[in-house]
Tab-separated table of C-alpha atoms in Angstrom:
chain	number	residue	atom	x	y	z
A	267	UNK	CA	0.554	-13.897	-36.446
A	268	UNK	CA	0.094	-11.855	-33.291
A	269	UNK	CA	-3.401	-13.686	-32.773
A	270	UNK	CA	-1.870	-16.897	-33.383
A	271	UNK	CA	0.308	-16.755	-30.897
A	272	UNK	CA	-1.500	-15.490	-28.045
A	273	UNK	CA	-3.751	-18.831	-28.370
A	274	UNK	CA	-0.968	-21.231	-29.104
A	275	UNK	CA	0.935	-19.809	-26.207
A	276	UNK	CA	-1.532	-21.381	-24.027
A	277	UNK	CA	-1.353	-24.765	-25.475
A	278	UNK	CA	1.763	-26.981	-25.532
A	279	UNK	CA	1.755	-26.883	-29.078
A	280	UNK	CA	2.445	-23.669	-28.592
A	281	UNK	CA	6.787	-24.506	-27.770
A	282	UNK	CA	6.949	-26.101	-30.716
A	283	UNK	CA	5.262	-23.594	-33.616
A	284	UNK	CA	6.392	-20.395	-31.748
A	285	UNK	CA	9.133	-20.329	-28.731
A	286	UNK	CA	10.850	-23.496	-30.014
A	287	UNK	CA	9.846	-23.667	-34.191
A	288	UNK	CA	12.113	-26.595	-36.057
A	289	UNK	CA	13.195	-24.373	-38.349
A	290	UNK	CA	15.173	-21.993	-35.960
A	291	UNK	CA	15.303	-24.007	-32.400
A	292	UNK	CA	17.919	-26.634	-33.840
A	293	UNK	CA	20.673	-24.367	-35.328
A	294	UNK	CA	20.559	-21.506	-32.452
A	295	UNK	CA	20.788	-24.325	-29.522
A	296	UNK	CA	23.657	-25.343	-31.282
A	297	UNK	CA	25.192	-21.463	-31.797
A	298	UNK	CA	25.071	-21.415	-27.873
A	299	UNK	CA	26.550	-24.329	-26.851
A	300	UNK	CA	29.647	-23.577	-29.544
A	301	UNK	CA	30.030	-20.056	-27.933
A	302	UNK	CA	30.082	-21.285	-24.367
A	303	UNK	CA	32.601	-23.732	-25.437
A	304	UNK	CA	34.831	-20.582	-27.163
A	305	UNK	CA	37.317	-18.966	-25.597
A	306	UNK	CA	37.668	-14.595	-25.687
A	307	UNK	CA	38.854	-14.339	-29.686
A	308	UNK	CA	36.262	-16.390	-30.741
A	309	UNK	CA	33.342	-15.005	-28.828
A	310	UNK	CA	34.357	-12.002	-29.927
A	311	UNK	CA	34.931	-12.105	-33.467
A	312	UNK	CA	31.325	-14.038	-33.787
A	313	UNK	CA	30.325	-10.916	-31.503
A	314	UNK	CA	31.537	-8.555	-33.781
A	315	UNK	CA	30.609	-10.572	-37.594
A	316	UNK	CA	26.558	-10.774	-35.699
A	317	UNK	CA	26.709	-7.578	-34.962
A	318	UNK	CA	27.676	-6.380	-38.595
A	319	UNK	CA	24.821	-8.521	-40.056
A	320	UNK	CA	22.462	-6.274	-37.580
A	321	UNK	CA	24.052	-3.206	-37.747
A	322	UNK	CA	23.470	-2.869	-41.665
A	323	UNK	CA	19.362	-3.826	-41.854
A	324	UNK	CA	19.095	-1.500	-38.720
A	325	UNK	CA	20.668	1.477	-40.895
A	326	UNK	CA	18.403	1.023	-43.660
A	327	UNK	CA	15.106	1.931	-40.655
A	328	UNK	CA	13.656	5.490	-40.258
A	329	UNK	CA	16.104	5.826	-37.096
A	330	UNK	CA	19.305	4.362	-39.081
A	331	UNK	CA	18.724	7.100	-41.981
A	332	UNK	CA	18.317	9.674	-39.359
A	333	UNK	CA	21.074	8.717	-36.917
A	334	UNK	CA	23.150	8.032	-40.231
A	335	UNK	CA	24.276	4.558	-38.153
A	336	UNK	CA	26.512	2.232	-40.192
A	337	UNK	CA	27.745	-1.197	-39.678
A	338	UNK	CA	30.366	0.502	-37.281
A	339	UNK	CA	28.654	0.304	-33.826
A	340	UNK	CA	30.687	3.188	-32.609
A	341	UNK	CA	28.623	5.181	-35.500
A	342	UNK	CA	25.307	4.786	-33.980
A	343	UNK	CA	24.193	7.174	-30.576
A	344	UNK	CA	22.784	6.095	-27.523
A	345	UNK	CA	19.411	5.513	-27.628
A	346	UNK	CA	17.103	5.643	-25.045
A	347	UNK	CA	13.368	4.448	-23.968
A	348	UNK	CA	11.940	7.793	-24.636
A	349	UNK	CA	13.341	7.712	-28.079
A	350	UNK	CA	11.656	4.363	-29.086
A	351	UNK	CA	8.423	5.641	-27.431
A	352	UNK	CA	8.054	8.837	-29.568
A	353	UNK	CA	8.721	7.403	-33.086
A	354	UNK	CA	8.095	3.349	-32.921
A	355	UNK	CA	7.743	3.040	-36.667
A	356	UNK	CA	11.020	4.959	-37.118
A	357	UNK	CA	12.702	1.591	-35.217
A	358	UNK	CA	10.669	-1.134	-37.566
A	359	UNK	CA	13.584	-3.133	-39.414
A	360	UNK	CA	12.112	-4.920	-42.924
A	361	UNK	CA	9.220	-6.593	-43.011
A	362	UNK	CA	6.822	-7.071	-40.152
A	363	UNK	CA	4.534	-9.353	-41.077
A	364	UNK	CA	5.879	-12.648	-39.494
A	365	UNK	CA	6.822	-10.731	-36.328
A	366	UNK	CA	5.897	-11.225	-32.648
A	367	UNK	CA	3.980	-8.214	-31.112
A	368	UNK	CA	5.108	-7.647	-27.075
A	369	UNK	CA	4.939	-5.006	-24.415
A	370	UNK	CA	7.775	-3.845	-21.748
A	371	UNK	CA	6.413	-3.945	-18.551
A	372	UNK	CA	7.016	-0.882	-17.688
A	373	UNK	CA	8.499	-0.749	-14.462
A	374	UNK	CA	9.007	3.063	-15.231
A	375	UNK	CA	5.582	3.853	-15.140
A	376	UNK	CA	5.981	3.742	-19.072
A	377	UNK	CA	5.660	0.405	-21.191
A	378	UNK	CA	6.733	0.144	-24.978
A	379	UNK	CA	5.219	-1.403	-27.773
A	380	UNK	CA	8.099	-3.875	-29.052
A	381	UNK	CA	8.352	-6.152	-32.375
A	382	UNK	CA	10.151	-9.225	-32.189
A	383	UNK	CA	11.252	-11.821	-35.002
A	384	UNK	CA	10.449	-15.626	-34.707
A	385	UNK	CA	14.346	-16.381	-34.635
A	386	UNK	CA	14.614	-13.899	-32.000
A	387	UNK	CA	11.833	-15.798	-30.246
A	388	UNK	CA	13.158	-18.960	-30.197
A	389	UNK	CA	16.778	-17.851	-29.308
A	390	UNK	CA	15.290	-16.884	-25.802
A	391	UNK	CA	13.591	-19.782	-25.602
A	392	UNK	CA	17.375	-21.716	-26.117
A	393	UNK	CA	18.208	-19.584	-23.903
A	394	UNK	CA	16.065	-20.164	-20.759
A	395	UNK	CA	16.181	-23.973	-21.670
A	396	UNK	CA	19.875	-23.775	-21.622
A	397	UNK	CA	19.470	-21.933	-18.234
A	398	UNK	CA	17.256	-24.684	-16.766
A	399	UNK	CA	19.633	-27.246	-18.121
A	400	UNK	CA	22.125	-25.859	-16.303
A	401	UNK	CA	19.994	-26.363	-12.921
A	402	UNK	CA	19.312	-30.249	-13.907
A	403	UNK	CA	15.972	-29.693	-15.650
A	404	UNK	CA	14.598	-30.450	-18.954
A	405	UNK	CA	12.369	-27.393	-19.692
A	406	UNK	CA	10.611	-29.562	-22.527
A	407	UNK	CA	8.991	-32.059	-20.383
A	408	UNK	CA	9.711	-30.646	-16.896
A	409	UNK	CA	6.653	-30.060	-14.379
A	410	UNK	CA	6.828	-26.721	-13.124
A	411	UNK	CA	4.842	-24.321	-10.667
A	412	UNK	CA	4.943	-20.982	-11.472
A	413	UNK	CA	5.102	-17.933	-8.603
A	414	UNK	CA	5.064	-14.716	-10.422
A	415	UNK	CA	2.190	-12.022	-10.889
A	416	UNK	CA	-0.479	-14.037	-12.788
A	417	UNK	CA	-4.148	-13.170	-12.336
A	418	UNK	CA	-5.848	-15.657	-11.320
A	419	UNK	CA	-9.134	-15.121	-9.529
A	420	UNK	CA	-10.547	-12.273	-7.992
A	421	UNK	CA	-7.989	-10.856	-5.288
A	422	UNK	CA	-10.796	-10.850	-2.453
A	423	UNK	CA	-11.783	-14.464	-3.438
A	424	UNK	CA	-10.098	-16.459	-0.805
A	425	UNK	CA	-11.837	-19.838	-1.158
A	426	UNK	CA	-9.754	-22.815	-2.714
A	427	UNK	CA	-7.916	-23.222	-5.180
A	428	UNK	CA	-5.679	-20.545	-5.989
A	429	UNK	CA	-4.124	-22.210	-9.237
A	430	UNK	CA	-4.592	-23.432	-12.089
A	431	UNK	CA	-3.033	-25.834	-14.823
A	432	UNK	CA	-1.680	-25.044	-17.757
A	433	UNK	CA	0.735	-26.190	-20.450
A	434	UNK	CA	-1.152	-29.695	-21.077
A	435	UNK	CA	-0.940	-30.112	-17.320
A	436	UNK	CA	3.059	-29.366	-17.306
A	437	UNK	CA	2.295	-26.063	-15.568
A	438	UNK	CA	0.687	-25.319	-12.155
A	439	UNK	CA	-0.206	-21.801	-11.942
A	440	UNK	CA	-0.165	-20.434	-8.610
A	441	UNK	CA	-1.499	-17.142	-7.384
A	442	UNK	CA	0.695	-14.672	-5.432
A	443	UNK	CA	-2.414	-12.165	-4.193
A	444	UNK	CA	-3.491	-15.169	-2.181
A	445	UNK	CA	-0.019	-16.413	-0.678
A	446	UNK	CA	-0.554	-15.872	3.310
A	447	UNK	CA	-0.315	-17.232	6.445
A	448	UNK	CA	-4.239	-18.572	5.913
A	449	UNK	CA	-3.658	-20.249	2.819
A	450	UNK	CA	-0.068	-21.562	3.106
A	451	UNK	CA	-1.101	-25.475	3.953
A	452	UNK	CA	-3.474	-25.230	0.554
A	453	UNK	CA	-0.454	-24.093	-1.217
A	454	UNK	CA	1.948	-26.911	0.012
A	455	UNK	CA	-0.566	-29.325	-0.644
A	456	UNK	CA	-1.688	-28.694	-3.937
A	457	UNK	CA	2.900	-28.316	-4.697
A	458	UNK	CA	3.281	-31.587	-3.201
A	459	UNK	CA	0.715	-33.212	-4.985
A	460	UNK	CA	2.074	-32.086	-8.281
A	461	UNK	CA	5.424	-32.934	-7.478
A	462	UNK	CA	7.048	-30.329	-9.884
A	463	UNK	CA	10.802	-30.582	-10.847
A	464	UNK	CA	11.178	-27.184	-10.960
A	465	UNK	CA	9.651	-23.828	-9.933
A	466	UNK	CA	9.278	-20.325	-11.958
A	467	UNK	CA	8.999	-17.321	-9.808
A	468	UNK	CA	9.735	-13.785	-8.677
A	469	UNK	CA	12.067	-13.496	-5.823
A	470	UNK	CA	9.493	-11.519	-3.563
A	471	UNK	CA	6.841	-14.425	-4.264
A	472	UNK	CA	9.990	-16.640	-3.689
A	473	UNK	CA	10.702	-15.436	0.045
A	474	UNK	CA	7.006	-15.428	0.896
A	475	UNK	CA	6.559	-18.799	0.045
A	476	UNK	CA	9.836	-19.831	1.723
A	477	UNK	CA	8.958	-18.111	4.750
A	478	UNK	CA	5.701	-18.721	5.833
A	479	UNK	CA	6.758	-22.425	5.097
A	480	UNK	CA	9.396	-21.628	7.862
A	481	UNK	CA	6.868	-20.289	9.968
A	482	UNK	CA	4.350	-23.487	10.046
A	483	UNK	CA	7.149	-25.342	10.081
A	484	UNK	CA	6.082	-27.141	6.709
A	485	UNK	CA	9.028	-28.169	4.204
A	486	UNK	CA	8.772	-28.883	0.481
A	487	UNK	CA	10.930	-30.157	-2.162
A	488	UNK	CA	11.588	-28.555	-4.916
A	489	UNK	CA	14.447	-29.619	-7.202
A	490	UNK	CA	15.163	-26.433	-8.886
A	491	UNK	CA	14.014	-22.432	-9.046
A	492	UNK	CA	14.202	-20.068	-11.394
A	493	UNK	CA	14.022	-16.988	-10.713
A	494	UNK	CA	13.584	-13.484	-12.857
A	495	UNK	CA	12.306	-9.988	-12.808
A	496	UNK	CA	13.411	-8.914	-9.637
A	497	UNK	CA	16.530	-8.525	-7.587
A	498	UNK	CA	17.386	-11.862	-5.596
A	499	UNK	CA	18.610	-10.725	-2.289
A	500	UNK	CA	21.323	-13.261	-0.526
A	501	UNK	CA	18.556	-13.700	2.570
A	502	UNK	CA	16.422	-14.993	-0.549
A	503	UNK	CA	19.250	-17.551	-1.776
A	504	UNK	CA	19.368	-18.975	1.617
A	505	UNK	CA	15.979	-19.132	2.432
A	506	UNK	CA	14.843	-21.267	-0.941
A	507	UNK	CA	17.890	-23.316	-0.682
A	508	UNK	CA	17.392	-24.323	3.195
A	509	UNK	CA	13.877	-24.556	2.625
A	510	UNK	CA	13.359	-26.358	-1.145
A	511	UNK	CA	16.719	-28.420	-0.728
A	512	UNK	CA	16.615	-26.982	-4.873
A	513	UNK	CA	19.355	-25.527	-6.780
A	514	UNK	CA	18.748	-21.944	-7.343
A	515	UNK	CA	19.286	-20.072	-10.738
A	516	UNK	CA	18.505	-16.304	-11.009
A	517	UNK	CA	18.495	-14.211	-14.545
A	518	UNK	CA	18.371	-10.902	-15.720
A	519	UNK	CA	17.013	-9.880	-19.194
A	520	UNK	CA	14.484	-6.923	-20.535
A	521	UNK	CA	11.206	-7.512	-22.215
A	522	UNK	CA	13.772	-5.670	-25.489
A	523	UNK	CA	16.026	-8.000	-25.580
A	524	UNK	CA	18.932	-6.438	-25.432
A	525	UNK	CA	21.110	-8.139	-22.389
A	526	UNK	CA	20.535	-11.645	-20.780
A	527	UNK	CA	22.954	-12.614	-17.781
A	528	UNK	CA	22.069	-15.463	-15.383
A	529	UNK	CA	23.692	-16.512	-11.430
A	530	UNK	CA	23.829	-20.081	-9.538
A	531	UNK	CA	25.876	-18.548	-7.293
A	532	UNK	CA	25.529	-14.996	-5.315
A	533	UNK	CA	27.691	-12.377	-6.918
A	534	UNK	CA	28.243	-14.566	-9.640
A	535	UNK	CA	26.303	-13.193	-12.770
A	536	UNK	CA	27.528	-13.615	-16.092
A	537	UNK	CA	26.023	-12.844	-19.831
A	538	UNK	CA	24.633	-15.271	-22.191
A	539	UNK	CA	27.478	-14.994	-25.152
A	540	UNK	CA	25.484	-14.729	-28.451
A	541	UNK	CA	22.657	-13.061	-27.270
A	542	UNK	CA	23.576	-9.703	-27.856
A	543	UNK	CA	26.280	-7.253	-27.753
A	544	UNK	CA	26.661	-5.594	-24.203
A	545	UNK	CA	28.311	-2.639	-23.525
A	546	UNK	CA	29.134	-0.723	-20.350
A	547	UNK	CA	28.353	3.423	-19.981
A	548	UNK	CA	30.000	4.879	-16.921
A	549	UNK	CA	27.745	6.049	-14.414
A	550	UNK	CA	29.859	7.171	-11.482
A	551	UNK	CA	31.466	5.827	-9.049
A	552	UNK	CA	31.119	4.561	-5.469
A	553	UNK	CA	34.235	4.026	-3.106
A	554	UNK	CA	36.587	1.226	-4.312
A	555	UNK	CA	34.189	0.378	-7.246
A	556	UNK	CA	32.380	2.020	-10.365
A	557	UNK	CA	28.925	2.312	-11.627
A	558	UNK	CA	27.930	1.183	-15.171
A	559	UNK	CA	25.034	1.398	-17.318
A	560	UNK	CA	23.907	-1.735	-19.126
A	561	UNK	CA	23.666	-0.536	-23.018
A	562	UNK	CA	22.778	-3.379	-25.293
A	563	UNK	CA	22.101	-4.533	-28.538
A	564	UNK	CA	20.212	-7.467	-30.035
A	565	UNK	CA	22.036	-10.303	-31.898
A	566	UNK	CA	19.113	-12.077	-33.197
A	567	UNK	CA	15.910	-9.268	-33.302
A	568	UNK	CA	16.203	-8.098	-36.660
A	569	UNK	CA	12.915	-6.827	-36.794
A	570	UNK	CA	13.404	-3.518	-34.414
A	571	UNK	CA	16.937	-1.108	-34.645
A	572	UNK	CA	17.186	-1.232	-30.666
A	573	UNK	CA	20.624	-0.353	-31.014
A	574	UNK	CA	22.921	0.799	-27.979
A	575	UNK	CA	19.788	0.832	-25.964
A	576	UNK	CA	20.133	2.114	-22.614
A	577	UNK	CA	18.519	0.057	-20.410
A	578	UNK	CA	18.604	2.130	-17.615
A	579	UNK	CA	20.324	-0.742	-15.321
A	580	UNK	CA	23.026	0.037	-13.302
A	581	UNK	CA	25.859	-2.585	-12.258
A	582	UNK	CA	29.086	-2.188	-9.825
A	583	UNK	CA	32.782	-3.079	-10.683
A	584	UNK	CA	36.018	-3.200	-9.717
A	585	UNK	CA	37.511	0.300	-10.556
A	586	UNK	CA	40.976	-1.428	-11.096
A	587	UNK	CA	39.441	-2.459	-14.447
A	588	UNK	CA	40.429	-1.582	-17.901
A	589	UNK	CA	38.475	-2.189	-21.686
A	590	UNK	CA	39.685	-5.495	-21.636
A	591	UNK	CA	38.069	-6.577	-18.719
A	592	UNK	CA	34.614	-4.698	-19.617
A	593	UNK	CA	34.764	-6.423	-23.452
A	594	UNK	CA	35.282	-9.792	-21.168
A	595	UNK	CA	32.718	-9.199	-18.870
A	596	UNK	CA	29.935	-8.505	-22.181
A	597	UNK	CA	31.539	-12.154	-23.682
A	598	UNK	CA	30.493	-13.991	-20.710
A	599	UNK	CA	34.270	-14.731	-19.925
A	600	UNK	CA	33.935	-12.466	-16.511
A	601	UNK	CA	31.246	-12.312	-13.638
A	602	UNK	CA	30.029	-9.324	-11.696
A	603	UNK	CA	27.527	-8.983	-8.617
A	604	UNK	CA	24.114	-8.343	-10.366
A	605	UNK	CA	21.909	-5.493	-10.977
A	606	UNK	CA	21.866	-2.978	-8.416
A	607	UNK	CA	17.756	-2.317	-7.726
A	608	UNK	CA	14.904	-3.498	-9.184
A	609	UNK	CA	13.646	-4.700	-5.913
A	610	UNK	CA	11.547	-1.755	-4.992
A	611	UNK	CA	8.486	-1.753	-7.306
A	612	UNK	CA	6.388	-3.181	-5.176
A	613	UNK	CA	3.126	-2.662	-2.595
A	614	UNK	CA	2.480	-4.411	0.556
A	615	UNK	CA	-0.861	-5.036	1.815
A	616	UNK	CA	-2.320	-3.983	5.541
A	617	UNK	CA	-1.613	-7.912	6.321
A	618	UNK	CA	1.913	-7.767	5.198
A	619	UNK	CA	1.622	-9.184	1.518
A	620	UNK	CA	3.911	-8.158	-0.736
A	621	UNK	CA	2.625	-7.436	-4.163
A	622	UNK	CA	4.564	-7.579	-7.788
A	623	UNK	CA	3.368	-7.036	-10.919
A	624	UNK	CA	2.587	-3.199	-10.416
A	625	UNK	CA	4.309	-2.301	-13.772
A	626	UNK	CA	1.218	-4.230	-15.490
A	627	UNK	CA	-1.181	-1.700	-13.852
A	628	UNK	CA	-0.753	0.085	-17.391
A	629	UNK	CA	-0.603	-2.628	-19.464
A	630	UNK	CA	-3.683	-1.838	-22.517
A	631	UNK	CA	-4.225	1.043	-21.308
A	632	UNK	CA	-3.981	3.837	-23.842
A	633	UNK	CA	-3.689	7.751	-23.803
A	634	UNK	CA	-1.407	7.331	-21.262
A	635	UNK	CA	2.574	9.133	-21.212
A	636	UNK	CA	3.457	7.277	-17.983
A	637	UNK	CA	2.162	6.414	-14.777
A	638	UNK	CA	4.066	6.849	-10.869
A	639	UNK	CA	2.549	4.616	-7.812
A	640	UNK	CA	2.350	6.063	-4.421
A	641	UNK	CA	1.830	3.750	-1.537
A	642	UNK	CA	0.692	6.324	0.964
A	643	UNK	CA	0.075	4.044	3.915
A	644	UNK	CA	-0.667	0.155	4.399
A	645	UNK	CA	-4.323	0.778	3.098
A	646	UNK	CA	-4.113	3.822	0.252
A	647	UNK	CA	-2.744	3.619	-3.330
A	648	UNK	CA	-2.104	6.812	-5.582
A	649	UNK	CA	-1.534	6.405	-9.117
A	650	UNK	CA	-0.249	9.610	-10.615
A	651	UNK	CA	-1.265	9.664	-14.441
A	652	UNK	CA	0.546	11.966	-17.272
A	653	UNK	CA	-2.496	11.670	-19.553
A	654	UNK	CA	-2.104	12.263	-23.169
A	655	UNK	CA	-5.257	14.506	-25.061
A	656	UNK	CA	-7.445	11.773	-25.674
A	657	UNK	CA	-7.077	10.471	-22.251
A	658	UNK	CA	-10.597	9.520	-21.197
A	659	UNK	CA	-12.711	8.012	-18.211
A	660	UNK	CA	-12.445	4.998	-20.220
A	661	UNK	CA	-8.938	4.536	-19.749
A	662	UNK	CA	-9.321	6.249	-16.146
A	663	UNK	CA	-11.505	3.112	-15.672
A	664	UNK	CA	-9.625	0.423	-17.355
A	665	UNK	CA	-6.357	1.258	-15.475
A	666	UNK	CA	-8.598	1.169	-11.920
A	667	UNK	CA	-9.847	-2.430	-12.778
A	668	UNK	CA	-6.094	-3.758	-13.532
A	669	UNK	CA	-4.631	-2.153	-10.446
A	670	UNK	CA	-8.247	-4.007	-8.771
A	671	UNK	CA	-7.157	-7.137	-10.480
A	672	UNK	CA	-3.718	-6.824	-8.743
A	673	UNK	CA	-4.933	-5.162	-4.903
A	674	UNK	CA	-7.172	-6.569	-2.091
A	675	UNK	CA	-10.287	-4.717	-1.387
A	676	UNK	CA	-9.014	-3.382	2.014
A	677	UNK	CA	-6.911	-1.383	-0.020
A	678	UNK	CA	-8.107	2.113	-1.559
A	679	UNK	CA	-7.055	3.169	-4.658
A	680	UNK	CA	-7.204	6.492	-5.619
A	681	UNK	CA	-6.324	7.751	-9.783
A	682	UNK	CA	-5.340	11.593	-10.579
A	683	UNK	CA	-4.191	13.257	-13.604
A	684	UNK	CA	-1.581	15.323	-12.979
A	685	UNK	CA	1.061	17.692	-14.981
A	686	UNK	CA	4.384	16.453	-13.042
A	687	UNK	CA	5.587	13.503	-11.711
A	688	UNK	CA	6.729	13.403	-7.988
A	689	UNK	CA	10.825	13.389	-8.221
A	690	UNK	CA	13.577	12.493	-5.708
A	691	UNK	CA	15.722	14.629	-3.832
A	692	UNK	CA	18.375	13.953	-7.038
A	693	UNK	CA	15.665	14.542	-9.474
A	694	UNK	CA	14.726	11.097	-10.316
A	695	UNK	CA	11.251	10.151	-10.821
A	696	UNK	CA	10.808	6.343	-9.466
A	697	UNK	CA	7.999	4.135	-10.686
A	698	UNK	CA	7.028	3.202	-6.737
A	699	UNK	CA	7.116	5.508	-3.993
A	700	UNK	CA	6.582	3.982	-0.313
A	701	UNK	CA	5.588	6.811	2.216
A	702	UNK	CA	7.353	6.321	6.183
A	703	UNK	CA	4.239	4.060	7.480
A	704	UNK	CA	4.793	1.832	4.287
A	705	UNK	CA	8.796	1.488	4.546
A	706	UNK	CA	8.276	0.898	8.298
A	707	UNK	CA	5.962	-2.336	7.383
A	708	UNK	CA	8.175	-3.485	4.576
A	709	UNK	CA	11.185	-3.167	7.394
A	710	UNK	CA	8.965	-5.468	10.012
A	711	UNK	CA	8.562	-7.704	7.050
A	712	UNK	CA	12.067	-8.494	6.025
A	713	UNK	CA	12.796	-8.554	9.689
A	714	UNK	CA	10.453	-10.897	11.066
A	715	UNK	CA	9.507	-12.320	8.029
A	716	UNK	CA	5.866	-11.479	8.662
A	717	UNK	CA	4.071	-11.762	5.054
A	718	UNK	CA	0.516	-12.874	5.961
């Protein structure tokens, strides 16, 4: 199954007998647009029924008998990454053999193995094509670029192109490494050409494209953007909208599963009713507002007992409120800001290029607790490794060619097992570190918008 659908995915056949199979797509789509429709006792009695039908597989796992979890959600702990990560067969729910293999992308420096079901598959697939509905595309027949952290040549190969097609031609697959101030007119050509309706990206390959249009004084048209991964500052919103003439839609959502909120407006984020069942663990608090903690818990993945997973996201609210408004805010009925971070994992190159996709830097590599990336100046990399016992030069090797795949040549890259992680000042250990010369370049970036 797992095989299967890492070749279909390529294909466009690929929607229809994975991400959108007849026998699930039909019935969910419908589920969703019912539950927009409802009003606060319905949401939340369909919450609360889904949740049962979850809660009692999940119990019957290695983790359920040990937790001693019921269909009561207040009868099941916290649970965090690290738990998952020690004990994954402990979490398997059932069967696995028509399940969906995946892998977080670790933007802890740690990625997890995760199973998913087909239904809970296709339900994000509903999902995002609900999402892109909602933006005036039809994500079944729409042309789309995509601007996000795909490899796809050689990040010293600067000759033409930088993309490629996919998706039965649907898809034009652009490279970030090679977005700059050289190859900007090659990228506007090769969009306009292909005349997409809509455009699939990261917010930090978002602004670069956006402003180094600015800068040669090119504009494009893009209908709509989607954006995901990353946080979507307000400069960002602007920029794309001013730029693209496009209507903008940002979401939120973990490679588990476990919370999905979108935005077409700043401040203005709201969860997906149905998808799972959101909760809110105070986290302190901050002036006139508190912090929370984004705990979740699938609706749909039956497959894996990720229940009350912390998800290690933090959002502000209004201290004024009470339950009611927090049980409102996880139906979707309420909106709140967005996620505070998740704009910091990245590198920028001597020439002002910001990089994503460092959190796939571990991706296949085993032997490996977790990983921490130092940017120690515009042209030197550190990667810290925890390595496990049968850590070898094999993986030592295998992690040096993705971070390659990812990271110019003018760039030095340096790889050391170590016994500690570096932590903050409050005892944190962050994924990316940026030393002084590196913040000072990402500062002259934002501010003058220099990215090539």
């Amino acid at each position: 199954m797992q095989a299967l659908a890492k070749k279909l995915k390529l294909l466009q056949v690929g929607d229809t007998a994975i991400r959108r199979n007849p026998l699930f797509y039909a019935d969910a789509q419908r589920e969703l647009e019912r539950l927009e429709r409802a009003g606060f006792n319905e949401r939340r009695d369909w919450t609360r029924d889904r949740l049962s039908e979850v809660l009692w597989p999940a119990s019957r796992s290695g983790y359920g008998l040990i937790v001693r979890g019921g269909r009561d959600i207040a009868s099941w702990p916290l649970l965090t990454k690290a738990e998952v990560r020690a004990a994954p067969k402990a979490f398997a729910v059932g069967s696995q053999l028509f399940t969906i293999k995946a892998s977080t992308g670790g933007t802890s420096g740690a990625p997890l193995e995760i199973v998913r079901s087909l239904p809970s598959v296709v339900f994000e697939q509903v999902c995002i094509d609900r999402m892109m509905q909602k933006v005036g595309v039809d994500a079944r027949s729409a042309k789309c670029v995509v601007l996000r952290t795909e490899t796809i040549k050689d990040p010293n190969d600067f000759n033409p192109p930088y993309w490629i097609h996919a998706g039965g031609g649907n898809r034009l697959v652009l490279s970030s490494t090679h977005l700059n101030a050289e190859t900007i007119e090659e990228y506007a050509r090769a969009i306009e050409e292909f005349a997409p309706e809509c455009l699939l990206g990261y917010p930090t390959s978002l602004e670069a494209l956006c402003l180094l249009l600015k800068q040669t004084k090119r504009r494009l048209h893009i209908p709509a953007v989607l954006c995901s991964s990353e946080v979507l500052h307000p400069r960002v919103w602007h920029a794309a909208r001013h730029t693209l003439g496009c209507r903008l839609l940002d979401y939120y959502g973990q490679a588990e599963r476990v919370a999905l909120a979108y935005a077409t407006a700043q401040n203005e984020y709201r969860f997906m009713p149905g998808y799972a069942h959101v909760e809110f663990e105070p986290a302190g608090v901050e002036g006139d507002s508190r912090l929370y903690e984004v705990v979740g818990t699938p609706l749909w993945n039956r497959s894996m007992a990720l229940i009350r997973y912390r998800t290690g996201d933090l959002i502000r609210l209004p201290a004024a409120w009470g339950e009611h408004e927090l049980e409102e805010l996880g139906l979707g009925l309420r909106t709140f800001s967005g996620v505070l971070g998740r704009d910091s994992d990245i590198l920028v190159t001597p020439d002002g290029v910001k990089v994503t996709g460092i959190s796939h830097f571990q991706r296949d590599v085993p032997n490996i607790v977790r990983i921490q990336v130092i940017q120690e100046s515009p042209t030197k990399v550190v990667i810290l490794v925890l390595p496990m016992k049968e850590y070898s030069e094999r993986d030592r090797d295998r992690l040096m060619h993705n971070a390659r795949e990812k990271l110019p040549r003018n760039m030095h890259v340096d790889i050391r097992s170590v016994t500690a992680l570096e932590r903050t000042a409050r005892g944190k250990t962050p994924f990316v570190i940026h030393r002084p010369p590196v913040k000072e370049l990402l500062k002259h970036t934002h501010a003058h918008g220099n990215i090539a």
